[in-house]
């Protein structure tokens, strides 16, 4: 198979366009002898004459025109390849896999994907729902590129495997039955609910966050019921079985029988963070996705989604 030299093919293409060796040499910043040498070498490679004498000039043979017809196809395809590869360089193409805990997906991940679909339509994305602590395992295994987690679940700051940054401070609202005596109180603090049965998980980040928030308010919550699914928790609160802390990102699960109140005294929050493998944040695709996530978080704040 012939070992094609694109430079020689471009010399032949320029000669066809300009008509003379001298004009071709000037256009390509070459000497006329170098042009002739390139074309002679190309003729030897293909095994057929590409030029023929025509008075004091040369003209292309029929074989040269056939070669140029295929050259145009090859060069056009290479231009398309370069354009597509440029998309990878600019972060407009490629693949980004995002791992996120459940409540972050509808409020943070989905709007971010809509931004990317509009601004980078050639960028392929994949969402992987995972627990807040699990995203670090997925990152280490190379199964995701960006993980959304909670600061309380972050690995040690001395762990050099990851780069992290805060994305959002998600307020925690108190879920009360609408008929509760404090459901419409003008100012509510967590300490006001110290004697109530609380609903939270048996283990995991939400148990830790609930206990820590109550501890800051000066009491240990009595666990009346064990649940970790937001729908189940809200249904139990609606039935008057207890009270619970609900992250603002899960507010879409509101029910009419539940009053969500922002504690005016304590105002507990959970901090949502992004994490990537060390050094990966400089990849254009990941950098573009992190910018879109930051834009989504900023929109949430500007729309006062975090204030109730």
GROMACS .gro file of C-alpha atoms in nm:
model
  308
    1UNK     CA    1   0.000   0.000   0.000
    2UNK     CA    2   0.129   0.345  -0.093
    3UNK     CA    3   0.258   0.556   0.194
    4UNK     CA    4   0.077   0.881   0.116
    5UNK     CA    5   0.237   1.216   0.195
    6UNK     CA    6  -0.026   1.485   0.246
    7UNK     CA    7   0.227   1.763   0.182
    8UNK     CA    8   0.290   1.632  -0.170
    9UNK     CA    9  -0.080   1.599  -0.235
   10UNK     CA   10  -0.133   1.959  -0.127
   11UNK     CA   11   0.145   2.069  -0.366
   12UNK     CA   12  -0.036   1.892  -0.649
   13UNK     CA   13  -0.366   2.051  -0.546
   14UNK     CA   14  -0.209   2.399  -0.543
   15UNK     CA   15  -0.054   2.346  -0.886
   16UNK     CA   16  -0.392   2.258  -1.026
   17UNK     CA   17  -0.541   2.574  -0.873
   18UNK     CA   18  -0.264   2.819  -0.978
   19UNK     CA   19  -0.148   2.660  -1.304
   20UNK     CA   20   0.231   2.712  -1.282
   21UNK     CA   21   0.517   2.573  -1.079
   22UNK     CA   22   0.640   2.924  -0.999
   23UNK     CA   23   0.304   3.040  -0.868
   24UNK     CA   24   0.274   2.720  -0.666
   25UNK     CA   25   0.619   2.775  -0.515
   26UNK     CA   26   0.534   3.133  -0.414
   27UNK     CA   27   0.203   3.029  -0.259
   28UNK     CA   28   0.365   2.755  -0.053
   29UNK     CA   29   0.683   2.948   0.035
   30UNK     CA   30   0.895   2.694  -0.156
   31UNK     CA   31   1.144   2.715  -0.438
   32UNK     CA   32   1.030   2.603  -0.787
   33UNK     CA   33   1.287   2.322  -0.780
   34UNK     CA   34   1.146   2.199  -0.445
   35UNK     CA   35   0.796   2.195  -0.596
   36UNK     CA   36   0.918   1.995  -0.895
   37UNK     CA   37   1.102   1.758  -0.665
   38UNK     CA   38   0.792   1.697  -0.453
   39UNK     CA   39   0.578   1.629  -0.760
   40UNK     CA   40   0.840   1.399  -0.914
   41UNK     CA   41   0.858   1.200  -0.590
   42UNK     CA   42   0.479   1.173  -0.580
   43UNK     CA   43   0.474   1.039  -0.937
   44UNK     CA   44   0.726   0.773  -0.837
   45UNK     CA   45   0.514   0.677  -0.536
   46UNK     CA   46   0.193   0.625  -0.736
   47UNK     CA   47   0.376   0.469  -1.031
   48UNK     CA   48   0.221   0.690  -1.298
   49UNK     CA   49   0.305   1.027  -1.453
   50UNK     CA   50   0.117   1.317  -1.298
   51UNK     CA   51   0.254   1.598  -1.517
   52UNK     CA   52   0.308   1.635  -1.891
   53UNK     CA   53   0.471   1.906  -2.097
   54UNK     CA   54   0.238   2.163  -2.248
   55UNK     CA   55   0.438   2.418  -2.440
   56UNK     CA   56   0.665   2.597  -2.195
   57UNK     CA   57   0.449   2.487  -1.903
   58UNK     CA   58   0.326   2.163  -1.753
   59UNK     CA   59  -0.024   2.037  -1.709
   60UNK     CA   60  -0.182   1.765  -1.502
   61UNK     CA   61  -0.243   1.425  -1.658
   62UNK     CA   62  -0.573   1.240  -1.636
   63UNK     CA   63  -0.419   1.025  -1.363
   64UNK     CA   64  -0.339   1.340  -1.166
   65UNK     CA   65  -0.703   1.451  -1.188
   66UNK     CA   66  -0.817   1.111  -1.060
   67UNK     CA   67  -0.571   1.137  -0.772
   68UNK     CA   68  -0.690   1.488  -0.688
   69UNK     CA   69  -1.052   1.380  -0.686
   70UNK     CA   70  -0.970   1.130  -0.411
   71UNK     CA   71  -0.737   1.380  -0.246
   72UNK     CA   72  -1.028   1.622  -0.205
   73UNK     CA   73  -1.227   1.354  -0.025
   74UNK     CA   74  -0.934   1.266   0.201
   75UNK     CA   75  -0.851   1.628   0.284
   76UNK     CA   76  -1.217   1.710   0.354
   77UNK     CA   77  -1.243   1.411   0.587
   78UNK     CA   78  -0.925   1.515   0.766
   79UNK     CA   79  -1.065   1.866   0.810
   80UNK     CA   80  -1.375   1.713   0.968
   81UNK     CA   81  -1.155   1.498   1.192
   82UNK     CA   82  -0.956   1.805   1.305
   83UNK     CA   83  -1.278   1.995   1.376
   84UNK     CA   84  -1.413   1.705   1.582
   85UNK     CA   85  -1.086   1.669   1.771
   86UNK     CA   86  -1.088   2.045   1.838
   87UNK     CA   87  -1.421   1.984   2.011
   88UNK     CA   88  -1.245   1.752   2.255
   89UNK     CA   89  -0.974   2.011   2.314
   90UNK     CA   90  -1.234   2.283   2.384
   91UNK     CA   91  -1.446   2.056   2.599
   92UNK     CA   92  -1.733   2.057   2.350
   93UNK     CA   93  -1.716   1.683   2.284
   94UNK     CA   94  -1.625   1.369   2.472
   95UNK     CA   95  -1.790   1.205   2.774
   96UNK     CA   96  -1.850   1.307   3.136
   97UNK     CA   97  -1.998   1.071   3.395
   98UNK     CA   98  -2.159   1.231   3.703
   99UNK     CA   99  -2.227   1.046   4.026
  100UNK     CA  100  -2.470   1.212   4.267
  101UNK     CA  101  -2.691   1.138   4.567
  102UNK     CA  102  -3.064   1.122   4.504
  103UNK     CA  103  -3.180   1.471   4.602
  104UNK     CA  104  -2.902   1.637   4.403
  105UNK     CA  105  -3.014   1.482   4.074
  106UNK     CA  106  -3.340   1.672   4.003
  107UNK     CA  107  -3.225   2.006   4.142
  108UNK     CA  108  -2.856   2.020   4.047
  109UNK     CA  109  -2.767   1.752   3.794
  110UNK     CA  110  -3.068   1.769   3.560
  111UNK     CA  111  -3.056   2.152   3.515
  112UNK     CA  112  -2.680   2.122   3.457
  113UNK     CA  113  -2.735   1.863   3.183
  114UNK     CA  114  -2.986   2.099   3.020
  115UNK     CA  115  -2.720   2.372   3.015
  116UNK     CA  116  -2.467   2.135   2.861
  117UNK     CA  117  -2.719   2.010   2.604
  118UNK     CA  118  -2.766   2.371   2.494
  119UNK     CA  119  -2.403   2.489   2.507
  120UNK     CA  120  -2.218   2.165   2.427
  121UNK     CA  121  -2.454   1.938   2.231
  122UNK     CA  122  -2.171   1.700   2.134
  123UNK     CA  123  -2.073   1.632   2.495
  124UNK     CA  124  -2.208   1.296   2.611
  125UNK     CA  125  -2.312   1.270   2.976
  126UNK     CA  126  -2.411   0.982   3.201
  127UNK     CA  127  -2.568   1.004   3.548
  128UNK     CA  128  -2.500   0.747   3.821
  129UNK     CA  129  -2.711   0.772   4.136
  130UNK     CA  130  -2.510   0.680   4.444
  131UNK     CA  131  -2.497   0.745   4.815
  132UNK     CA  132  -2.303   1.054   4.920
  133UNK     CA  133  -2.015   0.846   5.058
  134UNK     CA  134  -2.014   0.602   4.766
  135UNK     CA  135  -1.913   0.860   4.505
  136UNK     CA  136  -1.553   0.852   4.630
  137UNK     CA  137  -1.537   0.478   4.570
  138UNK     CA  138  -1.678   0.530   4.220
  139UNK     CA  139  -1.422   0.801   4.150
  140UNK     CA  140  -1.136   0.582   4.269
  141UNK     CA  141  -1.263   0.296   4.050
  142UNK     CA  142  -1.279   0.523   3.746
  143UNK     CA  143  -1.654   0.466   3.706
  144UNK     CA  144  -1.747   0.836   3.728
  145UNK     CA  145  -1.562   1.159   3.651
  146UNK     CA  146  -1.742   1.401   3.887
  147UNK     CA  147  -1.899   1.312   4.220
  148UNK     CA  148  -2.153   1.519   4.413
  149UNK     CA  149  -2.136   1.444   4.783
  150UNK     CA  150  -2.176   1.607   5.123
  151UNK     CA  151  -1.894   1.772   5.312
  152UNK     CA  152  -1.970   1.545   5.608
  153UNK     CA  153  -1.890   1.245   5.387
  154UNK     CA  154  -1.569   1.385   5.236
  155UNK     CA  155  -1.250   1.186   5.266
  156UNK     CA  156  -0.962   1.334   5.463
  157UNK     CA  157  -0.820   1.666   5.342
  158UNK     CA  158  -0.484   1.489   5.334
  159UNK     CA  159  -0.615   1.239   5.078
  160UNK     CA  160  -0.433   1.350   4.764
  161UNK     CA  161  -0.644   1.133   4.535
  162UNK     CA  162  -0.921   1.392   4.502
  163UNK     CA  163  -0.984   1.760   4.439
  164UNK     CA  164  -1.297   1.910   4.599
  165UNK     CA  165  -1.492   2.233   4.613
  166UNK     CA  166  -1.813   2.350   4.779
  167UNK     CA  167  -2.107   2.379   4.543
  168UNK     CA  168  -2.401   2.469   4.761
  169UNK     CA  169  -2.503   2.521   5.124
  170UNK     CA  170  -2.835   2.339   5.139
  171UNK     CA  171  -3.060   2.460   5.426
  172UNK     CA  172  -3.240   2.205   5.641
  173UNK     CA  173  -3.608   2.269   5.708
  174UNK     CA  174  -3.811   2.117   5.988
  175UNK     CA  175  -4.103   1.906   5.872
  176UNK     CA  176  -4.404   1.926   6.105
  177UNK     CA  177  -4.762   1.802   6.074
  178UNK     CA  178  -4.975   2.100   5.966
  179UNK     CA  179  -5.181   2.065   6.282
  180UNK     CA  180  -4.874   2.075   6.508
  181UNK     CA  181  -4.883   2.343   6.778
  182UNK     CA  182  -4.563   2.500   6.640
  183UNK     CA  183  -4.648   2.473   6.268
  184UNK     CA  184  -4.728   2.844   6.251
  185UNK     CA  185  -4.512   2.972   6.536
  186UNK     CA  186  -4.352   3.310   6.446
  187UNK     CA  187  -4.000   3.194   6.534
  188UNK     CA  188  -3.905   2.830   6.558
  189UNK     CA  189  -3.582   2.678   6.689
  190UNK     CA  190  -3.479   2.315   6.695
  191UNK     CA  191  -3.465   2.330   7.076
  192UNK     CA  192  -3.841   2.387   7.072
  193UNK     CA  193  -3.879   2.034   6.934
  194UNK     CA  194  -3.650   1.858   7.182
  195UNK     CA  195  -3.935   1.654   7.331
  196UNK     CA  196  -4.076   1.542   6.996
  197UNK     CA  197  -4.019   1.197   6.839
  198UNK     CA  198  -3.779   1.238   6.546
  199UNK     CA  199  -3.772   1.042   6.222
  200UNK     CA  200  -3.436   0.963   6.059
  201UNK     CA  201  -3.229   0.673   5.933
  202UNK     CA  202  -3.063   0.399   6.133
  203UNK     CA  203  -2.725   0.484   5.978
  204UNK     CA  204  -2.568   0.696   5.708
  205UNK     CA  205  -2.515   1.067   5.653
  206UNK     CA  206  -2.868   1.180   5.730
  207UNK     CA  207  -2.864   1.021   6.075
  208UNK     CA  208  -2.530   1.195   6.141
  209UNK     CA  209  -2.655   1.530   6.014
  210UNK     CA  210  -2.977   1.515   6.217
  211UNK     CA  211  -2.799   1.420   6.540
  212UNK     CA  212  -2.530   1.686   6.484
  213UNK     CA  213  -2.788   1.962   6.416
  214UNK     CA  214  -2.985   1.873   6.727
  215UNK     CA  215  -2.666   1.851   6.933
  216UNK     CA  216  -2.578   2.205   6.825
  217UNK     CA  217  -2.919   2.311   6.952
  218UNK     CA  218  -2.843   2.147   7.286
  219UNK     CA  219  -3.031   1.816   7.290
  220UNK     CA  220  -3.020   1.457   7.172
  221UNK     CA  221  -3.317   1.371   6.947
  222UNK     CA  222  -3.539   1.080   7.047
  223UNK     CA  223  -3.568   0.854   6.743
  224UNK     CA  224  -3.937   0.772   6.720
  225UNK     CA  225  -3.919   0.599   6.382
  226UNK     CA  226  -3.645   0.479   6.148
  227UNK     CA  227  -3.665   0.581   5.782
  228UNK     CA  228  -3.430   0.715   5.517
  229UNK     CA  229  -3.659   0.763   5.215
  230UNK     CA  230  -3.788   1.121   5.193
  231UNK     CA  231  -4.131   1.012   5.071
  232UNK     CA  232  -4.170   0.774   5.365
  233UNK     CA  233  -4.045   1.034   5.614
  234UNK     CA  234  -4.286   1.300   5.489
  235UNK     CA  235  -4.578   1.056   5.492
  236UNK     CA  236  -4.502   0.967   5.855
  237UNK     CA  237  -4.475   1.335   5.949
  238UNK     CA  238  -4.807   1.402   5.772
  239UNK     CA  239  -4.963   1.123   5.980
  240UNK     CA  240  -4.845   1.295   6.300
  241UNK     CA  241  -4.590   1.029   6.389
  242UNK     CA  242  -4.303   1.271   6.449
  243UNK     CA  243  -4.091   1.552   6.310
  244UNK     CA  244  -3.787   1.548   6.083
  245UNK     CA  245  -3.521   1.758   5.919
  246UNK     CA  246  -3.567   1.783   5.540
  247UNK     CA  247  -3.298   1.920   5.304
  248UNK     CA  248  -3.420   2.202   5.082
  249UNK     CA  249  -3.308   2.005   4.776
  250UNK     CA  250  -3.571   1.745   4.866
  251UNK     CA  251  -3.848   2.005   4.893
  252UNK     CA  252  -4.007   1.876   4.571
  253UNK     CA  253  -4.144   1.595   4.787
  254UNK     CA  254  -4.369   1.840   4.978
  255UNK     CA  255  -4.714   1.719   5.084
  256UNK     CA  256  -5.009   1.943   5.181
  257UNK     CA  257  -5.030   1.778   5.523
  258UNK     CA  258  -4.672   1.880   5.609
  259UNK     CA  259  -4.551   2.224   5.716
  260UNK     CA  260  -4.189   2.295   5.629
  261UNK     CA  261  -4.038   2.559   5.854
  262UNK     CA  262  -3.692   2.715   5.845
  263UNK     CA  263  -3.548   2.726   6.200
  264UNK     CA  264  -3.489   3.095   6.262
  265UNK     CA  265  -3.245   3.043   6.547
  266UNK     CA  266  -3.035   2.747   6.435
  267UNK     CA  267  -3.065   2.745   6.055
  268UNK     CA  268  -2.874   2.417   6.005
  269UNK     CA  269  -2.730   2.343   5.663
  270UNK     CA  270  -2.564   2.058   5.481
  271UNK     CA  271  -2.284   2.143   5.241
  272UNK     CA  272  -2.292   1.991   4.894
  273UNK     CA  273  -1.946   1.944   4.741
  274UNK     CA  274  -1.810   1.829   4.407
  275UNK     CA  275  -1.513   1.597   4.384
  276UNK     CA  276  -1.292   1.480   4.097
  277UNK     CA  277  -0.978   1.271   4.076
  278UNK     CA  278  -0.668   1.483   4.139
  279UNK     CA  279  -0.564   1.658   3.817
  280UNK     CA  280  -0.880   1.562   3.627
  281UNK     CA  281  -1.043   1.900   3.687
  282UNK     CA  282  -0.820   2.048   3.415
  283UNK     CA  283  -0.973   1.827   3.148
  284UNK     CA  284  -1.185   2.061   2.931
  285UNK     CA  285  -1.495   1.839   2.947
  286UNK     CA  286  -1.485   1.817   3.327
  287UNK     CA  287  -1.401   2.184   3.365
  288UNK     CA  288  -1.699   2.277   3.145
  289UNK     CA  289  -1.931   2.053   3.347
  290UNK     CA  290  -1.813   2.200   3.678
  291UNK     CA  291  -1.881   2.549   3.542
  292UNK     CA  292  -2.232   2.442   3.444
  293UNK     CA  293  -2.286   2.295   3.793
  294UNK     CA  294  -2.171   2.623   3.947
  295UNK     CA  295  -2.414   2.812   3.721
  296UNK     CA  296  -2.699   2.587   3.833
  297UNK     CA  297  -2.611   2.640   4.199
  298UNK     CA  298  -2.595   3.015   4.145
  299UNK     CA  299  -2.938   3.011   3.980
  300UNK     CA  300  -3.080   2.825   4.279
  301UNK     CA  301  -2.949   3.091   4.513
  302UNK     CA  302  -3.064   3.381   4.295
  303UNK     CA  303  -3.415   3.234   4.272
  304UNK     CA  304  -3.432   3.218   4.652
  305UNK     CA  305  -3.489   2.843   4.642
  306UNK     CA  306  -3.284   2.831   4.959
  307UNK     CA  307  -3.509   3.065   5.152
  308UNK     CA  308  -3.852   2.972   5.277
   0.00000   0.00000   0.00000
